[in-house]
Tab-separated table of C-alpha atoms in Angstrom:
chain	number	residue	atom	x	y	z
A	258	MET	CA	0.000	0.000	0.000
A	259	GLU	CA	2.901	2.358	0.646
A	260	SER	CA	4.087	1.902	-2.930
A	261	LEU	CA	0.580	2.551	-4.254
A	262	ALA	CA	0.271	5.713	-2.182
A	263	LYS	CA	3.342	7.156	-3.883
A	264	LEU	CA	1.948	6.765	-7.392
A	265	ASP	CA	-0.185	9.382	-9.107
A	266	CYS	CA	-3.273	8.742	-11.214
A	267	ARG	CA	-1.136	7.883	-14.253
A	268	GLY	CA	1.062	5.392	-12.443
A	269	ARG	CA	4.083	7.679	-12.052
A	270	ARG	CA	5.886	8.307	-8.795
A	271	ARG	CA	4.991	11.684	-7.334
A	272	PRO	CA	7.696	14.065	-6.109
A	273	GLY	CA	7.727	15.252	-2.515
A	274	LYS	CA	6.651	13.598	0.714
A	275	PHE	CA	3.601	11.362	1.142
A	276	PRO	CA	1.775	9.944	4.132
A	277	ARG	CA	3.348	6.844	5.557
A	278	VAL	CA	0.888	3.962	6.012
A	279	LEU	CA	1.085	2.567	9.533
A	280	PRO	CA	0.848	-1.180	10.211
A	281	HIS	CA	-2.535	-0.861	11.949
A	282	GLY	CA	-4.033	0.825	8.847
A	283	GLY	CA	-3.847	4.468	9.916
A	284	ALA	CA	-1.839	7.124	8.163
A	285	ALA	CA	0.657	9.425	9.799
A	286	GLN	CA	-0.052	13.065	8.996
A	287	PRO	CA	3.006	14.803	7.492
A	288	SER	CA	3.907	18.326	8.512
A	289	ILE	CA	2.748	21.083	6.165
A	290	ILE	CA	5.861	22.298	4.332
A	291	ILE	CA	5.594	24.864	1.526
A	292	SER	CA	8.437	24.287	-0.894
A	293	PHE	CA	8.982	24.329	-4.625
A	294	THR	CA	8.752	20.552	-4.794
A	295	LYS	CA	5.101	20.838	-3.793
A	296	ILE	CA	4.208	22.371	-7.198
A	297	GLU	CA	2.383	19.579	-8.989
A	298	ARG	CA	1.722	19.075	-12.658
A	299	ARG	CA	-1.698	19.123	-14.189
A	300	MET	CA	-3.521	15.943	-13.583
A	301	GLY	CA	-3.082	15.155	-17.249
A	302	MET	CA	-4.747	15.805	-20.585
A	303	ASN	CA	-7.298	13.392	-21.890
A	304	ALA	CA	-6.989	11.982	-25.373
A	305	GLN	CA	-9.336	14.531	-26.938
A	306	GLU	CA	-7.511	17.530	-25.455
A	307	LEU	CA	-4.189	16.113	-26.553
A	308	ALA	CA	-5.554	15.620	-30.081
A	309	VAL	CA	-6.833	19.214	-30.222
A	310	TRP	CA	-3.515	20.735	-29.206
A	311	SER	CA	-1.597	18.339	-31.429
A	312	MET	CA	-3.608	19.541	-34.422
A	313	ALA	CA	-2.850	23.151	-33.487
A	314	LEU	CA	0.855	22.357	-33.239
A	315	GLY	CA	0.656	20.556	-36.571
A	316	ALA	CA	-0.847	23.643	-38.225
A	317	ILE	CA	1.826	25.889	-36.712
A	318	GLY	CA	4.549	23.465	-37.749
A	319	ALA	CA	3.176	23.303	-41.300
A	320	VAL	CA	3.426	27.089	-41.630
A	321	ALA	CA	6.970	26.982	-40.264
A	322	ALA	CA	7.914	24.211	-42.700
A	323	ALA	CA	6.496	26.162	-45.648
A	324	ARG	CA	8.467	29.253	-44.640
A	325	LEU	CA	11.598	27.144	-44.242
A	326	ALA	CA	11.192	25.724	-47.750
A	327	ASP	CA	10.729	29.245	-49.115
A	328	THR	CA	13.830	30.365	-47.224
A	329	LEU	CA	15.919	27.622	-48.813
A	330	VAL	CA	14.820	28.831	-52.261
A	331	ARG	CA	15.166	32.589	-51.572
A	332	PRO	CA	17.338	33.008	-48.477
A	333	THR	CA	17.039	36.447	-46.889
A	334	LEU	CA	17.321	37.752	-43.350
A	335	ALA	CA	13.584	38.483	-43.269
A	336	GLN	CA	12.826	34.884	-44.302
A	337	VAL	CA	15.074	33.508	-41.554
A	338	GLN	CA	13.373	35.763	-39.014
A	339	GLY	CA	9.989	34.509	-40.194
A	340	VAL	CA	11.031	30.882	-39.677
A	341	ALA	CA	12.364	31.761	-36.226
A	342	TYR	CA	9.089	33.481	-35.364
A	343	HIS	CA	6.979	30.436	-36.258
A	344	GLY	CA	9.385	28.197	-34.355
A	345	THR	CA	9.012	30.435	-31.308
A	346	VAL	CA	5.216	30.213	-31.507
A	347	PHE	CA	5.481	26.418	-31.766
A	348	LEU	CA	7.567	26.201	-28.581
A	349	LEU	CA	5.242	28.596	-26.753
A	350	VAL	CA	2.184	26.452	-27.500
A	351	PHE	CA	4.108	23.218	-26.918
A	352	PHE	CA	5.031	24.114	-23.337
A	353	LEU	CA	2.086	26.224	-22.150
A	354	SER	CA	-0.623	23.901	-23.465
A	355	GLY	CA	0.783	20.970	-21.490
A	356	VAL	CA	1.681	18.841	-24.514
A	357	ALA	CA	5.338	18.853	-23.453
A	358	GLY	CA	4.473	17.203	-20.148
A	359	GLU	CA	2.396	14.565	-21.922
A	360	LEU	CA	4.921	13.682	-24.615
A	361	TRP	CA	7.927	13.892	-22.306
A	362	PRO	CA	6.861	12.121	-19.104
A	363	TRP	CA	10.493	12.061	-17.989
A	364	LEU	CA	10.491	15.888	-17.833
A	365	HIS	CA	10.748	16.890	-14.175
A	366	SER	CA	7.879	19.053	-12.935
A	367	ARG	CA	10.296	21.745	-11.753
A	368	ARG	CA	11.933	22.054	-15.171
A	369	LEU	CA	8.564	22.096	-16.889
A	370	HIS	CA	7.450	24.846	-14.522
A	371	TYR	CA	10.555	26.905	-15.336
A	372	ALA	CA	9.905	26.472	-19.058
A	373	GLN	CA	6.272	27.531	-18.705
A	374	VAL	CA	7.179	30.629	-16.674
A	375	LEU	CA	9.780	31.768	-19.213
A	376	ALA	CA	7.926	30.728	-22.377
A	377	GLY	CA	5.452	33.603	-22.542
A	378	PRO	CA	7.703	36.605	-21.744
A	379	VAL	CA	10.633	35.341	-23.819
A	380	CYS	CA	8.553	34.420	-26.879
A	381	VAL	CA	6.554	37.663	-26.833
A	382	GLY	CA	9.748	39.676	-26.376
A	383	LEU	CA	11.419	37.992	-29.349
A	384	SER	CA	8.301	38.500	-31.457
A	385	ASN	CA	8.253	42.221	-30.667
A	386	PHE	CA	11.906	42.484	-31.684
A	387	TRP	CA	11.157	40.981	-35.095
A	388	ILE	CA	7.865	42.862	-35.542
A	389	ARG	CA	9.756	46.111	-34.990
A	390	GLY	CA	11.707	45.400	-38.158
A	391	TRP	CA	8.740	44.106	-40.149
A	392	LEU	CA	6.755	47.284	-39.448
A	393	GLN	CA	9.752	49.486	-40.367
A	394	ALA	CA	9.269	51.087	-36.959
A	395	VAL	CA	12.710	52.734	-36.878
A	396	GLN	CA	11.952	54.817	-39.959
A	397	ARG	CA	8.209	55.188	-39.470
A	398	ASP	CA	7.591	56.242	-35.882
A	399	ARG	CA	9.782	56.834	-32.839
A	400	ILE	CA	7.068	55.819	-30.382
A	401	MET	CA	6.488	52.530	-32.198
A	402	SER	CA	10.202	51.807	-32.392
A	403	GLY	CA	10.831	52.668	-28.741
A	404	VAL	CA	7.927	50.633	-27.368
A	405	LEU	CA	8.748	47.507	-29.377
A	406	ARG	CA	12.472	47.737	-28.651
A	407	ALA	CA	11.934	48.271	-24.917
A	408	SER	CA	9.450	45.404	-24.674
A	409	SER	CA	11.808	43.041	-26.515
A	410	VAL	CA	14.379	43.606	-23.749
A	411	LEU	CA	12.202	44.057	-20.669
A	412	LEU	CA	9.867	41.091	-21.215
A	413	PRO	CA	12.580	38.360	-21.110
A	414	LEU	CA	14.201	40.088	-18.132
A	415	GLY	CA	10.805	40.227	-16.456
A	416	GLY	CA	10.371	36.506	-17.071
A	417	LEU	CA	13.647	35.815	-15.273
A	418	ALA	CA	12.560	38.101	-12.438
A	419	CYS	CA	9.363	36.064	-12.067
A	420	LEU	CA	11.462	33.083	-10.997
A	421	ALA	CA	12.494	35.037	-7.889
A	422	LEU	CA	8.871	35.238	-6.718
A	423	PRO	CA	7.212	32.592	-4.532
A	424	PRO	CA	6.316	29.537	-6.639
A	425	SER	CA	2.591	30.163	-6.425
A	426	GLN	CA	3.017	33.675	-7.882
A	427	GLN	CA	5.406	32.893	-10.730
A	428	MET	CA	2.919	31.751	-13.370
A	429	PRO	CA	0.398	34.576	-12.737
A	430	ALA	CA	3.188	37.163	-12.963
A	431	ALA	CA	4.535	35.632	-16.184
A	432	ALA	CA	1.028	35.561	-17.657
A	433	ALA	CA	0.511	39.240	-16.819
A	434	LEU	CA	3.827	40.124	-18.472
A	435	SER	CA	2.979	38.155	-21.607
A	436	LEU	CA	-0.466	39.714	-21.955
A	437	THR	CA	0.963	43.209	-21.435
A	438	GLY	CA	3.514	42.591	-24.182
A	439	CYS	CA	0.833	41.267	-26.550
A	440	ALA	CA	-1.385	44.270	-25.844
A	441	MET	CA	1.483	46.625	-26.691
A	442	THR	CA	2.116	44.718	-29.917
A	443	LEU	CA	-1.552	45.026	-30.853
A	444	TRP	CA	-1.426	48.756	-30.181
A	445	MET	CA	1.674	49.188	-32.351
A	446	THR	CA	0.214	47.231	-35.273
A	447	VAL	CA	-2.959	49.319	-35.120
A	448	ARG	CA	-0.762	52.419	-35.073
A	449	ALA	CA	1.041	51.193	-38.198
A	450	TRP	CA	-2.361	50.633	-39.820
A	451	LEU	CA	-3.362	54.216	-39.070
A	452	MET	CA	-0.104	55.342	-40.673
A	453	GLY	CA	-0.989	53.677	-43.967
A	454	ASP	CA	0.431	50.139	-43.745
A	455	ARG	CA	-2.125	48.072	-45.680
A	456	LEU	CA	-0.948	44.735	-44.255
A	457	ALA	CA	-0.950	45.910	-40.644
A	458	PRO	CA	-4.712	45.192	-40.160
A	459	VAL	CA	-4.116	41.489	-40.813
A	460	MET	CA	-1.239	41.482	-38.344
A	461	SER	CA	-3.462	43.334	-35.857
A	462	ALA	CA	-6.061	40.579	-36.203
A	463	GLY	CA	-3.357	38.015	-35.496
A	464	CYS	CA	-2.258	39.918	-32.384
A	465	ALA	CA	-5.874	40.171	-31.212
A	466	LEU	CA	-6.206	36.379	-31.449
A	467	THR	CA	-2.950	35.954	-29.542
A	468	LEU	CA	-4.369	37.613	-26.419
A	469	PRO	CA	-7.033	34.969	-25.585
A	470	ALA	CA	-4.704	32.182	-26.694
A	471	ILE	CA	-1.925	33.212	-24.295
A	472	ALA	CA	-4.373	33.928	-21.471
A	473	GLY	CA	-6.002	30.522	-21.894
A	474	MET	CA	-2.750	28.580	-22.180
A	475	ASN	CA	-1.391	30.228	-19.033
A	476	ALA	CA	-4.612	29.274	-17.254
A	477	ILE	CA	-4.123	25.680	-18.403
A	478	ALA	CA	-0.542	25.772	-17.117
A	479	MET	CA	-1.913	26.984	-13.746
A	480	ASN	CA	-4.197	23.920	-13.541
A	481	VAL	CA	-7.421	25.802	-14.253
A	482	SER	CA	-9.943	23.250	-15.472
A	483	ALA	CA	-11.561	23.877	-18.860
A	484	SER	CA	-13.952	22.007	-21.108
A	485	LEU	CA	-12.984	20.471	-24.419
A	486	GLY	CA	-14.719	23.314	-26.272
A	487	VAL	CA	-12.572	25.899	-24.493
A	488	HIS	CA	-9.445	23.924	-25.380
A	489	ALA	CA	-10.570	23.835	-29.012
A	490	LEU	CA	-11.200	27.596	-29.123
A	491	LEU	CA	-7.824	28.364	-27.557
A	492	ALA	CA	-6.014	26.024	-29.939
A	493	LEU	CA	-7.849	27.552	-32.907
A	494	SER	CA	-6.913	31.070	-31.756
A	495	ALA	CA	-3.246	30.122	-31.503
A	496	ALA	CA	-3.204	28.468	-34.935
A	497	LEU	CA	-5.105	31.320	-36.632
A	498	SER	CA	-2.882	33.958	-35.043
A	499	ASN	CA	0.219	32.198	-36.325
A	500	GLY	CA	-1.342	31.716	-39.767
A	501	LEU	CA	-2.424	35.348	-40.182
A	502	THR	CA	1.003	36.618	-39.192
A	503	GLY	CA	2.574	34.131	-41.584
A	504	VAL	CA	0.441	35.449	-44.461
A	505	VAL	CA	1.536	39.025	-43.729
A	506	LEU	CA	5.217	38.082	-43.573
A	507	TRP	CA	4.986	36.048	-46.763
A	508	ARG	CA	3.367	38.924	-48.667
A	509	ARG	CA	5.968	41.397	-47.417
A	510	ASP	CA	8.846	39.100	-48.326
A	511	ARG	CA	7.392	38.392	-51.756
A	512	HIS	CA	6.955	42.114	-52.459
A	513	GLU	CA	10.534	42.894	-51.420
A	514	TRP	CA	11.889	39.979	-53.451
A	515	ARG	CA	10.037	41.082	-56.593
A	516	ILE	CA	11.422	44.586	-56.235
A	517	ARG	CA	14.939	43.325	-55.553
A	518	GLU	CA	15.021	40.785	-58.375
A	519	GLY	CA	13.070	42.825	-60.906
A	520	VAL	CA	10.718	40.074	-62.033
A	521	SER	CA	9.540	42.049	-65.063
A	522	PRO	CA	11.996	44.599	-66.485
A	523	SER	CA	9.146	46.615	-67.991
A	524	GLN	CA	7.459	47.003	-64.598
A	525	PHE	CA	10.449	48.054	-62.511
A	526	ASP	CA	13.064	50.752	-62.834
A	527	PRO	CA	16.446	49.106	-63.569
A	528	VAL	CA	18.365	51.419	-61.202
A	529	THR	CA	16.192	51.757	-58.111
A	530	LYS	CA	14.142	48.529	-58.540
A	531	LEU	CA	11.017	50.624	-57.922
A	532	HIS	CA	7.965	50.620	-60.156
A	533	SER	CA	8.495	52.127	-63.570
A	534	GLY	CA	6.364	55.025	-64.758
A	535	ILE	CA	3.976	52.754	-66.678
A	536	SER	CA	3.621	50.289	-63.816
A	537	LEU	CA	3.057	53.115	-61.357
A	538	VAL	CA	0.259	54.641	-63.435
A	539	GLN	CA	-1.390	51.216	-63.638
A	540	ARG	CA	-1.254	50.900	-59.857
A	541	LEU	CA	-2.740	54.376	-59.489
A	542	LEU	CA	-5.621	53.501	-61.812
A	543	LYS	CA	-6.421	50.334	-59.859
A	544	ALA	CA	-6.217	52.219	-56.572
A	545	GLN	CA	-8.626	54.865	-57.822
A	546	ARG	CA	-11.116	52.193	-58.882
A	547	ARG	CA	-10.936	50.651	-55.411
A	548	ARG	CA	-11.335	54.077	-53.853
A	549	ARG	CA	-14.629	54.607	-55.668
A	550	ARG	CA	-15.962	51.527	-53.878
A	551	THR	CA	-14.394	51.965	-50.441
A	552	ARG	CA	-14.497	55.791	-50.197
A	553	ARG	CA	-11.273	55.704	-48.199
A	554	ASP	CA	-8.868	58.621	-48.139
A	555	GLY	CA	-5.392	58.215	-49.588
A	556	ALA	CA	-2.434	60.272	-50.727
A	557	VAL	CA	0.021	60.663	-53.591
A	558	LEU	CA	3.486	62.081	-53.000
A	559	ALA	CA	5.743	63.460	-55.713
A	560	ILE	CA	9.418	63.850	-54.808
A	561	MET	CA	11.497	65.868	-57.239
A	562	VAL	CA	15.306	66.074	-57.249
A	563	PHE	CA	16.574	69.428	-58.533
A	564	ASP	CA	20.369	69.253	-58.364
A	565	VAL	CA	21.216	66.129	-60.334
A	566	GLU	CA	23.926	67.975	-62.320
A	567	ARG	CA	25.756	68.961	-59.123
A	568	ILE	CA	25.729	65.367	-57.875
A	569	ALA	CA	26.918	64.134	-61.281
A	570	SER	CA	29.833	66.592	-61.257
A	571	GLN	CA	30.945	65.295	-57.853
A	572	ALA	CA	30.259	61.586	-58.188
A	573	GLY	CA	29.584	60.802	-61.849
A	574	THR	CA	26.746	58.718	-63.233
A	575	ALA	CA	27.393	55.836	-60.839
A	576	GLY	CA	27.189	58.207	-57.891
A	577	VAL	CA	23.900	59.650	-59.145
A	578	ASN	CA	22.455	56.147	-59.420
A	579	GLU	CA	23.658	55.319	-55.909
A	580	ALA	CA	22.021	58.495	-54.591
A	581	PHE	CA	18.755	57.585	-56.320
A	582	ILE	CA	18.872	54.094	-54.808
A	583	CYS	CA	19.399	55.573	-51.343
A	584	MET	CA	16.507	58.026	-51.778
A	585	ALA	CA	14.237	55.276	-53.103
A	586	ALA	CA	14.933	53.139	-50.031
A	587	ARG	CA	14.164	56.035	-47.690
A	588	ILE	CA	10.880	56.814	-49.425
A	589	GLN	CA	9.806	53.157	-49.354
A	590	ARG	CA	10.586	52.854	-45.643
A	591	HIS	CA	8.436	55.841	-44.744
A	592	VAL	CA	5.359	54.955	-46.814
A	593	GLY	CA	5.579	51.232	-46.023
A	594	VAL	CA	6.650	48.287	-48.101
A	595	VAL	CA	3.099	47.516	-49.261
A	596	ASN	CA	2.479	50.998	-50.677
A	597	PRO	CA	3.858	51.319	-54.232
A	598	VAL	CA	6.715	53.718	-54.923
A	599	GLY	CA	7.876	54.380	-58.470
A	600	ARG	CA	10.319	56.428	-60.467
A	601	TYR	CA	7.954	58.440	-62.634
A	602	TYR	CA	10.849	59.799	-64.647
A	603	ASP	CA	14.561	60.331	-64.052
A	604	ARG	CA	14.235	63.125	-61.449
A	605	CYS	CA	10.796	62.428	-60.020
A	606	PHE	CA	9.638	59.740	-57.607
A	607	VAL	CA	5.955	59.118	-56.922
A	608	ALA	CA	4.537	57.241	-53.922
A	609	LEU	CA	0.957	56.066	-53.426
A	610	VAL	CA	-0.413	55.680	-49.907
A	611	GLU	CA	-3.670	53.818	-50.405
A	612	THR	CA	-5.177	54.440	-46.975
A	613	ILE	CA	-4.701	57.257	-44.479
A	614	HIS	CA	-6.449	57.610	-41.153
A	615	SER	CA	-7.184	61.332	-41.406
A	616	PRO	CA	-6.175	64.279	-43.639
A	617	ALA	CA	-4.137	65.726	-40.770
A	618	TRP	CA	-1.782	62.760	-41.046
A	619	LEU	CA	-0.628	64.097	-44.440
A	620	ARG	CA	1.268	66.773	-42.544
A	621	THR	CA	3.298	64.167	-40.679
A	622	LEU	CA	3.870	62.104	-43.808
A	623	GLY	CA	5.137	65.031	-45.882
A	624	LEU	CA	7.447	66.302	-43.155
A	625	ARG	CA	8.904	62.863	-42.479
A	626	VAL	CA	9.659	62.119	-46.112
A	627	ALA	CA	11.169	65.562	-46.713
A	628	SER	CA	13.248	65.418	-43.534
A	629	SER	CA	14.552	61.950	-44.376
A	630	LEU	CA	15.550	62.851	-47.943
A	631	ARG	CA	17.390	65.977	-46.810
A	632	ARG	CA	19.702	64.025	-44.548
A	633	PRO	CA	23.236	63.567	-45.946
A	634	MET	CA	23.985	60.498	-48.063
A	635	THR	CA	27.362	58.798	-48.406
A	636	ILE	CA	28.095	57.691	-51.968
A	637	ALA	CA	31.123	56.821	-54.092
A	638	GLY	CA	32.836	59.859	-55.610
A	639	ALA	CA	34.228	60.193	-59.116
A	640	SER	CA	37.699	59.138	-57.924
A	641	GLY	CA	36.408	56.194	-55.907
A	642	GLU	CA	36.488	57.701	-52.422
A	643	ARG	CA	33.340	57.983	-50.312
A	644	ILE	CA	31.832	61.459	-50.216
A	645	GLU	CA	28.864	62.963	-48.415
A	646	ILE	CA	26.178	64.815	-50.348
A	647	THR	CA	22.842	66.437	-49.580
A	648	ALA	CA	20.100	66.377	-52.202
A	649	ASP	CA	18.012	69.419	-53.128
A	650	ILE	CA	14.475	68.044	-53.105
A	651	GLY	CA	10.836	69.062	-52.926
A	652	VAL	CA	7.885	66.973	-51.768
A	653	GLY	CA	4.365	67.554	-53.065
A	654	VAL	CA	1.429	65.934	-51.256
A	655	VAL	CA	-1.998	65.364	-52.844
A	656	HIS	CA	-4.991	64.255	-50.795
A	657	LEU	CA	-7.040	61.547	-52.561
A	658	THR	CA	-10.769	61.403	-51.851
A	659	GLY	CA	-13.582	59.515	-53.538
A	660	GLY	CA	-11.538	58.214	-56.460
A	661	ARG	CA	-12.985	60.683	-58.966
A	662	GLN	CA	-9.857	62.712	-59.770
A	663	PRO	CA	-8.193	61.851	-63.098
A	664	ILE	CA	-4.750	60.313	-62.692
A	665	GLU	CA	-3.067	62.846	-64.971
A	666	ASP	CA	-4.438	65.716	-62.860
A	667	ILE	CA	-3.246	64.076	-59.660
A	668	LEU	CA	0.283	63.604	-60.980
A	669	HIS	CA	0.382	67.116	-62.416
A	670	ASP	CA	-0.731	68.673	-59.121
A	671	ALA	CA	1.759	66.614	-57.125
A	672	GLN	CA	4.663	67.695	-59.337
A	673	ARG	CA	3.529	71.326	-59.237
A	674	MET	CA	3.503	71.279	-55.448
A	675	ALA	CA	6.891	69.538	-55.320
A	676	GLU	CA	8.363	72.329	-57.432
A	677	ALA	CA	6.781	74.937	-55.154
A	678	ALA	CA	8.152	73.137	-52.085
A	679	ARG	CA	11.714	73.880	-53.198
A	680	GLY	CA	11.293	77.450	-51.948
A	681	MET	CA	9.822	76.398	-48.584
A	682	ARG	CA	11.731	75.761	-45.403
A	683	SER	CA	10.238	72.315	-44.781
A	684	ARG	CA	10.511	71.321	-48.477
A	685	ALA	CA	7.003	69.816	-48.331
A	686	ALA	CA	3.911	71.458	-49.870
A	687	ILE	CA	0.205	70.690	-50.080
A	688	LEU	CA	-2.938	72.343	-51.379
A	689	ASP	CA	-4.687	74.103	-48.504
A	690	PRO	CA	-8.356	72.987	-48.612
A	691	THR	CA	-9.525	76.305	-47.150
A	692	SER	CA	-7.655	78.859	-49.261
A	693	GLY	CA	-7.028	76.694	-52.329
A	694	GLU	CA	-3.371	77.784	-52.395
A	695	VAL	CA	-0.180	75.729	-52.306
A	696	VAL	CA	1.274	76.130	-48.805
A	697	PRO	CA	3.857	74.340	-46.630
A	698	VAL	CA	2.313	71.240	-45.098
A	699	GLU	CA	2.927	72.522	-41.582
A	700	GLN	CA	0.731	75.568	-42.333
A	701	ALA	CA	-2.128	73.797	-44.107
A	702	ASN	CA	-5.525	73.685	-42.427
A	703	LEU	CA	-6.050	69.924	-42.535
A	704	GLY	CA	-8.260	69.593	-39.478
A	705	PRO	CA	-7.602	67.847	-36.166
A	706	ARG	CA	-6.395	64.313	-35.794
A	707	ARG	CA	-8.841	61.630	-34.733
A	708	HIS	CA	-6.655	60.198	-32.001
A	709	ARG	CA	-4.533	61.958	-29.457
A	710	HIS	CA	-1.588	59.630	-29.868
A	711	MET	CA	-1.269	60.726	-33.522
A	712	GLN	CA	-0.801	64.435	-32.737
A	713	ALA	CA	2.978	64.574	-32.473
A	714	VAL	CA	4.662	66.006	-35.581
A	715	PRO	CA	8.357	65.173	-35.955
A	716	ARG	CA	10.856	67.994	-35.810
A	717	THR	CA	12.113	68.953	-39.244
A	718	VAL	CA	15.730	69.550	-40.101
């Protein structure tokens, strides 16, 4: 009977102390000792629960395998980060759902507890580090960049700090950290959506599904009983969140690869790898047709370079091309990788932002692009040495509404405002809706923003 008393419901020996059976049939009462060895595992998953979570892990693993195969064909840093992200999600679900304890019965309960405490904060922190790059947060928004960078460092450190708490408080503290990190990620993806990133809404949906999934899996790890239906919903949320994020990453990587490789020479500029003039006009026409249906506001930016001869005299034709490549990359970073940017002709770039949150955001967009393009660039000089140059540019911003404006009028107005911006301090101009005159974007009456957190305008150089 003593040997039977030391076995749990699955026939495994339990850690810790157990009552000793006395010869006369009574049981000696052990002293109450609170120690880490008293933390017990879940009483076990039944076959149906194990099947549900195994299917979720299979779906996550299938997405990771597909990304890995794509990485082997077109290896890039972004592809490797995508594979690492899906692998991180797999490990998070594997440990928090309890599948690890079922498949690895030899895993000591203390080690499993450590893994479950660290899984959430570490995985969410790593995800925020990668999402910061995928959203182009460094170039797009200082708040977004700072929040994601800070969370990627503080969350893993917070997970380690949770291990210093009493054992009964470690899992709740780790769960709170993980949910806080996920909430911040959701906020940042929504912020990127408001700034014109067309793929950010899908990523926001994935982050929204992550919140109940992480909350539920932490509850399971804390031995909270749940029905099979709850397990199924949590597993579905985890798999859908991973799948939606995978779709966004795949579309971003495919877009960048097409630009880099130049799939169709007639559609992309051979120097900058941006859309050619013809391809850009086609994209504008399609966007205007969509705008007639959706009634969403958008924007077109024209960026004109006025001092090409001066750059050519200092750096030659190769230096001019290198300067154009640098400017093209800066423009693409600020408008987002999913918004098309093209070289309309040799000295004029045009960018289409398909969705903007409010007209007042055009002020921020114009100032950011102009400020970025006016920063010095380091290119190869005519004699081979590296030299630093500053381009003379002008940015014209056109507000798109309703989809009724002819494309040729839009492009003409954008170029006209870019030329006028050359004589303005900020080098960014827009048509004031009140006066009907071309004015600097910082002076235009564009109305208030719709959210307080979008009111900060970056300082111009």
